[in-house]
Tab-separated table of C-alpha atoms in Angstrom:
chain	number	residue	atom	x	y	z
A	1	UNK	CA	76.829	128.315	91.608
A	2	UNK	CA	80.141	128.951	93.190
A	3	UNK	CA	83.645	128.469	91.399
A	4	UNK	CA	86.669	129.388	92.453
A	5	UNK	CA	90.684	128.311	92.623
A	6	UNK	CA	92.855	127.470	95.624
A	7	UNK	CA	96.485	127.844	95.335
A	8	UNK	CA	98.722	125.656	97.721
A	9	UNK	CA	102.046	127.195	98.524
A	10	UNK	CA	104.082	124.783	100.151
A	11	UNK	CA	107.105	125.510	103.131
A	12	UNK	CA	110.527	126.159	100.881
A	13	UNK	CA	111.955	126.777	104.884
A	14	UNK	CA	111.304	126.064	108.230
A	15	UNK	CA	112.731	128.022	111.452
A	16	UNK	CA	112.245	125.576	114.940
A	17	UNK	CA	110.146	122.148	115.304
A	18	UNK	CA	106.726	121.077	114.918
A	19	UNK	CA	105.360	117.749	116.256
A	20	UNK	CA	101.571	116.818	115.867
A	21	UNK	CA	100.372	113.149	117.310
A	22	UNK	CA	97.015	111.517	116.809
A	23	UNK	CA	95.182	109.037	117.589
A	24	UNK	CA	91.028	107.584	115.940
A	25	UNK	CA	89.560	104.746	116.622
A	26	UNK	CA	86.532	102.802	115.232
A	27	UNK	CA	87.005	99.781	116.549
A	28	UNK	CA	88.452	98.019	116.515
A	29	UNK	CA	90.284	100.250	113.802
A	30	UNK	CA	92.275	102.339	115.019
A	31	UNK	CA	94.825	104.775	113.032
A	32	UNK	CA	97.730	106.892	114.923
A	33	UNK	CA	99.721	109.285	112.909
A	34	UNK	CA	102.536	111.380	114.240
A	35	UNK	CA	104.800	113.618	112.425
A	36	UNK	CA	108.439	116.167	113.244
A	37	UNK	CA	108.917	119.274	111.017
A	38	UNK	CA	112.532	120.711	111.591
A	39	UNK	CA	114.081	123.228	109.674
A	40	UNK	CA	116.639	126.061	110.532
A	41	UNK	CA	117.593	129.475	108.292
A	42	UNK	CA	120.711	131.559	108.068
A	43	UNK	CA	121.759	134.420	105.794
A	44	UNK	CA	122.562	132.737	102.325
A	45	UNK	CA	120.270	129.151	102.957
A	46	UNK	CA	117.944	127.280	105.155
A	47	UNK	CA	117.650	123.843	105.850
A	48	UNK	CA	114.852	121.753	106.894
A	49	UNK	CA	113.173	117.905	107.571
A	50	UNK	CA	109.811	116.617	107.668
A	51	UNK	CA	108.895	112.649	108.238
A	52	UNK	CA	105.290	111.372	109.207
A	53	UNK	CA	104.416	108.155	110.292
A	54	UNK	CA	100.783	106.949	109.637
A	55	UNK	CA	99.619	103.712	110.907
A	56	UNK	CA	96.207	102.496	109.831
A	57	UNK	CA	94.739	98.834	111.473
A	58	UNK	CA	93.062	96.529	109.268
A	59	UNK	CA	88.933	96.195	109.380
A	60	UNK	CA	87.645	92.516	109.001
A	61	UNK	CA	84.212	91.326	107.775
A	62	UNK	CA	83.511	89.614	110.868
A	63	UNK	CA	83.983	93.055	112.808
A	64	UNK	CA	80.771	94.435	111.356
A	65	UNK	CA	77.355	93.362	112.052
A	66	UNK	CA	76.263	93.985	108.365
A	67	UNK	CA	78.994	92.136	107.001
A	68	UNK	CA	79.793	89.412	109.671
A	69	UNK	CA	76.601	87.423	107.998
A	70	UNK	CA	76.667	85.870	104.579
A	71	UNK	CA	72.135	85.187	104.880
A	72	UNK	CA	71.511	88.336	103.636
A	73	UNK	CA	68.157	87.091	103.628
A	74	UNK	CA	66.710	89.133	106.776
A	75	UNK	CA	68.129	92.379	104.632
A	76	UNK	CA	66.293	91.853	101.019
A	77	UNK	CA	68.877	89.859	99.645
A	78	UNK	CA	69.835	86.401	99.048
A	79	UNK	CA	71.552	84.052	101.217
A	80	UNK	CA	75.540	83.641	99.969
A	81	UNK	CA	76.432	80.900	102.344
A	82	UNK	CA	77.874	77.668	100.529
A	83	UNK	CA	78.416	74.115	101.775
A	84	UNK	CA	82.008	74.480	102.550
A	85	UNK	CA	81.893	73.800	105.840
A	86	UNK	CA	84.841	73.168	108.628
A	87	UNK	CA	84.731	70.442	109.718
A	88	UNK	CA	83.708	69.718	106.102
A	89	UNK	CA	80.010	68.713	104.800
A	90	UNK	CA	79.676	65.359	102.914
A	91	UNK	CA	77.397	63.902	100.299
A	92	UNK	CA	77.617	60.808	98.722
A	93	UNK	CA	78.576	62.129	95.251
A	94	UNK	CA	79.805	65.198	93.604
A	95	UNK	CA	76.186	64.961	91.649
A	96	UNK	CA	74.140	68.655	91.935
A	97	UNK	CA	71.101	66.752	93.365
A	98	UNK	CA	73.228	64.809	95.854
A	99	UNK	CA	72.163	65.313	99.730
A	100	UNK	CA	74.807	67.425	101.588
A	101	UNK	CA	75.151	66.589	105.214
A	102	UNK	CA	76.723	69.145	108.266
A	103	UNK	CA	79.214	68.121	111.139
A	104	UNK	CA	78.162	65.651	112.671
A	105	UNK	CA	76.699	63.813	110.365
A	106	UNK	CA	74.046	62.247	112.778
A	107	UNK	CA	70.757	64.065	111.662
A	108	UNK	CA	68.992	64.733	108.634
A	109	UNK	CA	70.590	66.082	105.293
A	110	UNK	CA	71.002	70.069	105.184
A	111	UNK	CA	69.608	69.869	101.774
A	112	UNK	CA	70.791	69.154	98.130
A	113	UNK	CA	73.804	70.208	97.107
A	114	UNK	CA	71.710	72.723	94.082
A	115	UNK	CA	70.105	74.026	96.503
A	116	UNK	CA	71.736	77.811	96.524
A	117	UNK	CA	69.874	79.324	99.661
A	118	UNK	CA	70.316	76.803	101.932
A	119	UNK	CA	73.920	77.198	102.420
A	120	UNK	CA	74.899	76.741	106.430
A	121	UNK	CA	78.566	77.654	106.095
A	122	UNK	CA	80.692	80.549	105.507
A	123	UNK	CA	84.233	81.982	105.932
A	124	UNK	CA	83.674	84.982	105.197
A	125	UNK	CA	83.881	87.156	108.521
A	126	UNK	CA	87.650	86.148	108.305
A	127	UNK	CA	88.801	87.911	105.628
A	128	UNK	CA	89.884	91.941	105.531
A	129	UNK	CA	86.703	94.089	104.742
A	130	UNK	CA	89.271	97.303	104.526
A	131	UNK	CA	93.396	96.110	104.876
A	132	UNK	CA	95.714	97.416	106.901
A	133	UNK	CA	98.125	100.365	105.739
A	134	UNK	CA	101.471	101.783	107.560
A	135	UNK	CA	103.454	104.981	106.209
A	136	UNK	CA	107.006	106.651	106.261
A	137	UNK	CA	107.434	109.193	104.508
A	138	UNK	CA	110.085	111.831	104.616
A	139	UNK	CA	111.510	115.017	103.097
A	140	UNK	CA	114.638	117.055	103.384
A	141	UNK	CA	115.962	120.170	101.671
A	142	UNK	CA	118.970	122.355	101.364
A	143	UNK	CA	119.252	125.756	99.490
A	144	UNK	CA	122.938	127.836	100.032
A	145	UNK	CA	123.720	130.751	98.173
A	146	UNK	CA	127.050	129.299	96.963
A	147	UNK	CA	127.695	132.907	95.292
A	148	UNK	CA	125.279	135.894	94.917
A	149	UNK	CA	124.919	134.648	91.279
A	150	UNK	CA	125.104	130.332	91.979
A	151	UNK	CA	122.127	128.937	93.717
A	152	UNK	CA	121.885	125.437	94.830
A	153	UNK	CA	119.303	122.938	96.099
A	154	UNK	CA	119.234	119.869	97.280
A	155	UNK	CA	115.371	118.219	97.805
A	156	UNK	CA	115.736	114.035	99.361
A	157	UNK	CA	112.475	111.593	99.256
A	158	UNK	CA	111.785	108.938	101.223
A	159	UNK	CA	108.499	106.929	101.140
A	160	UNK	CA	107.261	103.704	102.090
A	161	UNK	CA	104.033	101.978	102.270
A	162	UNK	CA	102.950	98.833	103.711
A	163	UNK	CA	99.362	96.802	102.902
A	164	UNK	CA	98.662	93.804	104.950
A	165	UNK	CA	95.155	92.177	104.624
A	166	UNK	CA	93.849	88.253	104.802
A	167	UNK	CA	91.766	86.122	102.737
A	168	UNK	CA	90.167	83.073	103.751
A	169	UNK	CA	91.208	79.904	101.900
A	170	UNK	CA	89.883	78.350	99.144
A	171	UNK	CA	87.882	75.421	99.872
A	172	UNK	CA	88.947	72.303	99.479
A	173	UNK	CA	86.950	69.531	97.686
A	174	UNK	CA	86.853	66.553	96.432
A	175	UNK	CA	86.450	62.340	96.996
A	176	UNK	CA	87.817	60.309	100.071
A	177	UNK	CA	87.581	56.828	100.813
A	178	UNK	CA	86.771	55.254	104.046
A	179	UNK	CA	87.278	51.991	104.759
A	180	UNK	CA	85.909	49.992	102.546
A	181	UNK	CA	86.639	52.022	99.556
A	182	UNK	CA	88.973	51.588	96.586
A	183	UNK	CA	90.218	54.343	94.003
A	184	UNK	CA	91.281	54.136	90.659
A	185	UNK	CA	94.649	55.450	91.674
A	186	UNK	CA	95.687	53.493	94.250
A	187	UNK	CA	93.187	51.107	95.591
A	188	UNK	CA	92.924	50.785	98.853
A	189	UNK	CA	96.116	52.924	99.890
A	190	UNK	CA	93.381	55.949	99.198
A	191	UNK	CA	91.525	54.926	102.722
A	192	UNK	CA	91.862	57.724	104.974
A	193	UNK	CA	92.539	56.542	108.574
A	194	UNK	CA	90.073	59.757	109.649
A	195	UNK	CA	87.046	58.440	107.913
A	196	UNK	CA	84.137	59.237	108.702
A	197	UNK	CA	80.280	59.231	107.738
A	198	UNK	CA	77.292	58.425	107.798
A	199	UNK	CA	74.982	55.098	107.389
A	200	UNK	CA	73.075	56.739	104.304
A	201	UNK	CA	76.773	58.031	102.534
A	202	UNK	CA	78.070	54.507	103.665
A	203	UNK	CA	82.378	53.376	104.572
A	204	UNK	CA	83.224	53.204	100.649
A	205	UNK	CA	83.949	56.706	99.697
A	206	UNK	CA	81.905	60.417	99.367
A	207	UNK	CA	82.466	63.736	98.232
A	208	UNK	CA	83.946	66.269	100.943
A	209	UNK	CA	83.688	70.000	101.125
A	210	UNK	CA	86.465	71.708	103.217
A	211	UNK	CA	87.378	75.427	104.588
A	212	UNK	CA	90.588	74.864	105.785
A	213	UNK	CA	90.413	78.463	107.254
A	214	UNK	CA	90.332	76.886	110.984
A	215	UNK	CA	92.997	74.241	110.710
A	216	UNK	CA	96.005	76.630	109.026
A	217	UNK	CA	94.769	79.957	109.244
A	218	UNK	CA	93.644	82.648	106.612
A	219	UNK	CA	95.905	83.211	103.746
A	220	UNK	CA	97.810	86.644	103.894
A	221	UNK	CA	98.411	88.973	100.974
A	222	UNK	CA	100.511	92.073	101.910
A	223	UNK	CA	101.931	94.686	99.147
A	224	UNK	CA	103.708	97.689	99.085
A	225	UNK	CA	105.842	100.439	97.579
A	226	UNK	CA	109.106	102.050	98.122
A	227	UNK	CA	110.885	104.913	97.072
A	228	UNK	CA	113.599	107.267	97.492
A	229	UNK	CA	115.132	109.971	95.235
A	230	UNK	CA	117.253	112.972	95.197
A	231	UNK	CA	116.736	116.164	92.669
A	232	UNK	CA	119.793	118.855	92.568
A	233	UNK	CA	118.962	121.962	90.921
A	234	UNK	CA	121.794	124.917	89.791
A	235	UNK	CA	120.731	127.853	89.143
A	236	UNK	CA	123.696	130.703	87.898
A	237	UNK	CA	121.977	134.199	87.069
A	238	UNK	CA	124.132	135.638	84.421
A	239	UNK	CA	122.760	139.396	84.480
A	240	UNK	CA	120.592	141.373	82.150
A	241	UNK	CA	117.735	139.112	82.605
A	242	UNK	CA	119.669	135.585	82.035
A	243	UNK	CA	120.015	132.698	83.787
A	244	UNK	CA	120.755	128.403	83.746
A	245	UNK	CA	119.686	125.677	85.314
A	246	UNK	CA	120.985	122.479	85.963
A	247	UNK	CA	118.595	119.530	87.172
A	248	UNK	CA	119.613	116.636	87.992
A	249	UNK	CA	117.528	113.160	89.239
A	250	UNK	CA	117.503	110.059	90.327
A	251	UNK	CA	114.881	108.001	91.986
A	252	UNK	CA	114.538	104.275	92.534
A	253	UNK	CA	111.617	102.253	93.219
A	254	UNK	CA	110.544	98.769	94.228
A	255	UNK	CA	106.929	97.468	94.857
A	256	UNK	CA	106.244	93.806	96.112
A	257	UNK	CA	102.942	91.761	96.562
A	258	UNK	CA	103.267	88.642	98.596
A	259	UNK	CA	100.871	86.063	99.457
A	260	UNK	CA	101.692	83.615	102.145
A	261	UNK	CA	99.902	80.781	104.731
A	262	UNK	CA	97.539	79.919	101.572
A	263	UNK	CA	97.052	76.348	100.888
A	264	UNK	CA	98.540	74.045	98.629
A	265	UNK	CA	95.296	72.577	96.418
A	266	UNK	CA	97.382	69.482	95.858
A	267	UNK	CA	99.046	69.432	99.081
A	268	UNK	CA	95.312	68.955	100.073
A	269	UNK	CA	93.964	65.997	97.988
A	270	UNK	CA	97.167	64.622	98.312
A	271	UNK	CA	96.686	63.641	102.263
A	272	UNK	CA	93.318	63.475	101.448
A	273	UNK	CA	92.803	60.290	99.095
A	274	UNK	CA	96.521	59.540	98.048
A	275	UNK	CA	96.172	61.437	95.020
A	276	UNK	CA	96.726	64.986	93.098
A	277	UNK	CA	93.434	65.142	91.235
A	278	UNK	CA	89.285	64.796	93.300
A	279	UNK	CA	88.637	61.437	92.105
A	280	UNK	CA	91.961	59.911	92.979
A	281	UNK	CA	91.958	58.654	89.207
A	282	UNK	CA	95.790	57.274	88.506
A	283	UNK	CA	98.588	58.520	88.105
A	284	UNK	CA	102.254	58.306	89.793
A	285	UNK	CA	104.570	61.026	88.754
A	286	UNK	CA	104.482	63.996	86.694
A	287	UNK	CA	106.756	63.596	83.814
A	288	UNK	CA	111.144	65.103	84.064
A	289	UNK	CA	110.328	67.770	81.701
A	290	UNK	CA	113.940	69.460	82.013
A	291	UNK	CA	115.606	66.586	82.489
A	292	UNK	CA	116.465	67.380	86.141
A	293	UNK	CA	116.889	63.683	87.273
A	294	UNK	CA	113.556	64.334	89.771
A	295	UNK	CA	110.153	62.904	89.884
A	296	UNK	CA	107.649	64.515	91.676
A	297	UNK	CA	105.665	61.738	93.528
A	298	UNK	CA	101.703	62.480	93.078
A	299	UNK	CA	100.639	59.499	94.660
A	300	UNK	CA	100.807	58.993	98.935
A	301	UNK	CA	99.682	55.233	100.577
A	302	UNK	CA	97.529	56.700	103.451
A	303	UNK	CA	98.487	56.529	107.419
A	304	UNK	CA	97.988	58.572	110.740
A	305	UNK	CA	100.916	60.365	109.863
A	306	UNK	CA	100.613	61.673	106.326
A	307	UNK	CA	96.491	62.066	106.235
A	308	UNK	CA	94.823	64.988	106.332
A	309	UNK	CA	91.314	64.865	108.971
A	310	UNK	CA	88.121	67.288	107.169
A	311	UNK	CA	85.431	65.246	110.153
A	312	UNK	CA	86.871	67.243	112.908
A	313	UNK	CA	87.028	70.315	114.789
A	314	UNK	CA	90.462	72.121	114.483
A	315	UNK	CA	90.559	71.549	118.799
A	316	UNK	CA	90.196	67.758	117.650
A	317	UNK	CA	91.174	67.729	114.527
A	318	UNK	CA	93.864	64.498	113.986
A	319	UNK	CA	96.000	66.277	111.169
A	320	UNK	CA	99.892	65.323	111.882
A	321	UNK	CA	101.460	68.764	111.489
A	322	UNK	CA	103.759	66.910	109.107
A	323	UNK	CA	100.791	67.504	106.956
A	324	UNK	CA	99.528	71.120	108.790
A	325	UNK	CA	103.065	72.297	107.310
A	326	UNK	CA	102.303	71.195	103.117
A	327	UNK	CA	99.161	72.588	103.429
A	328	UNK	CA	100.487	76.139	103.945
A	329	UNK	CA	103.730	75.788	101.753
A	330	UNK	CA	101.676	77.708	98.885
A	331	UNK	CA	103.678	81.219	97.783
A	332	UNK	CA	103.427	83.234	95.522
A	333	UNK	CA	104.620	86.422	94.462
A	334	UNK	CA	106.083	89.248	92.431
A	335	UNK	CA	109.062	92.490	93.217
A	336	UNK	CA	109.381	95.031	90.883
A	337	UNK	CA	112.764	97.513	90.877
A	338	UNK	CA	112.425	100.510	88.803
A	339	UNK	CA	115.189	103.626	88.439
A	340	UNK	CA	115.054	106.799	86.653
A	341	UNK	CA	117.724	109.549	85.992
A	342	UNK	CA	117.126	112.273	84.442
A	343	UNK	CA	119.369	115.502	83.569
A	344	UNK	CA	118.409	118.590	82.313
A	345	UNK	CA	119.778	121.749	81.089
A	346	UNK	CA	117.767	125.152	80.486
A	347	UNK	CA	118.903	128.554	79.531
A	348	UNK	CA	116.044	131.445	79.855
A	349	UNK	CA	116.197	134.973	79.237
A	350	UNK	CA	114.702	137.839	76.488
A	351	UNK	CA	116.553	137.699	72.663
A	352	UNK	CA	115.550	141.311	72.476
């Protein structure tokens, strides 16, 4: 066995300039680092400033062979694919025994809905395996002997880190109504003008499982923290090994989580079947709980200007831009701000 102790002694002062640049790549993920150190000493003090920037790109599941395919049976695993597809898969009902048909819906059924090993679709290649990261760090320090007994030191710190990753959208699942259909909530108002089916399912209604990622893009998750602080230290030598020290610290930090471009589930169902629930049950409006004098409609008579097309690929999809914007409207985020201020006074010396 080998044991030991490592002591790290950081620079207290520096004279000159030092620049360091590095780059590395594990395609397609790349890392770039730049750092700069500058300092100067004089008879009664010194000053130093250091800066570092680091940027690392993201790595998606689709960027590596072993993570691109969600069907891992060839490796002795399981099939993690599902029936949430783009274009959508369709079946007669939500029942687990219902046969599932894949686009373009003209062939034989893929499997029963409860056959977990028969899934054909996966959005995992779009999602982030390792997030991108950008960091900025600045440290500055100044020391000065004000008199032969009084010494001052000021330390300034700034740090910033921002991570970004993307995820496939949540699936849209629910009933869509065709030319011969009628929903409990809107009757024929729920008929989707873009409805497509086959002879086995018919033109009344069908259950769809749709991955909207190819239509509206992935959702984005941005997290980070910014912090800044200052520390002032004053030391006074009284003599006879006695000294007084005053230390004043002030710091501020902001952390955040922002989720953008996430699919609005209620908006998707509203454009699919005219209601905000998967079965198009009767419901007209939300209660005006807070007396604001506004009512939010939760039904919509569908037409070609406000409906969602889940039956065609993104390149030929007929969904209006207005609806696409609605689908992208879900935003979630939090920002936390904190600060710390501290003053410390210390006397040090022998009593006897």
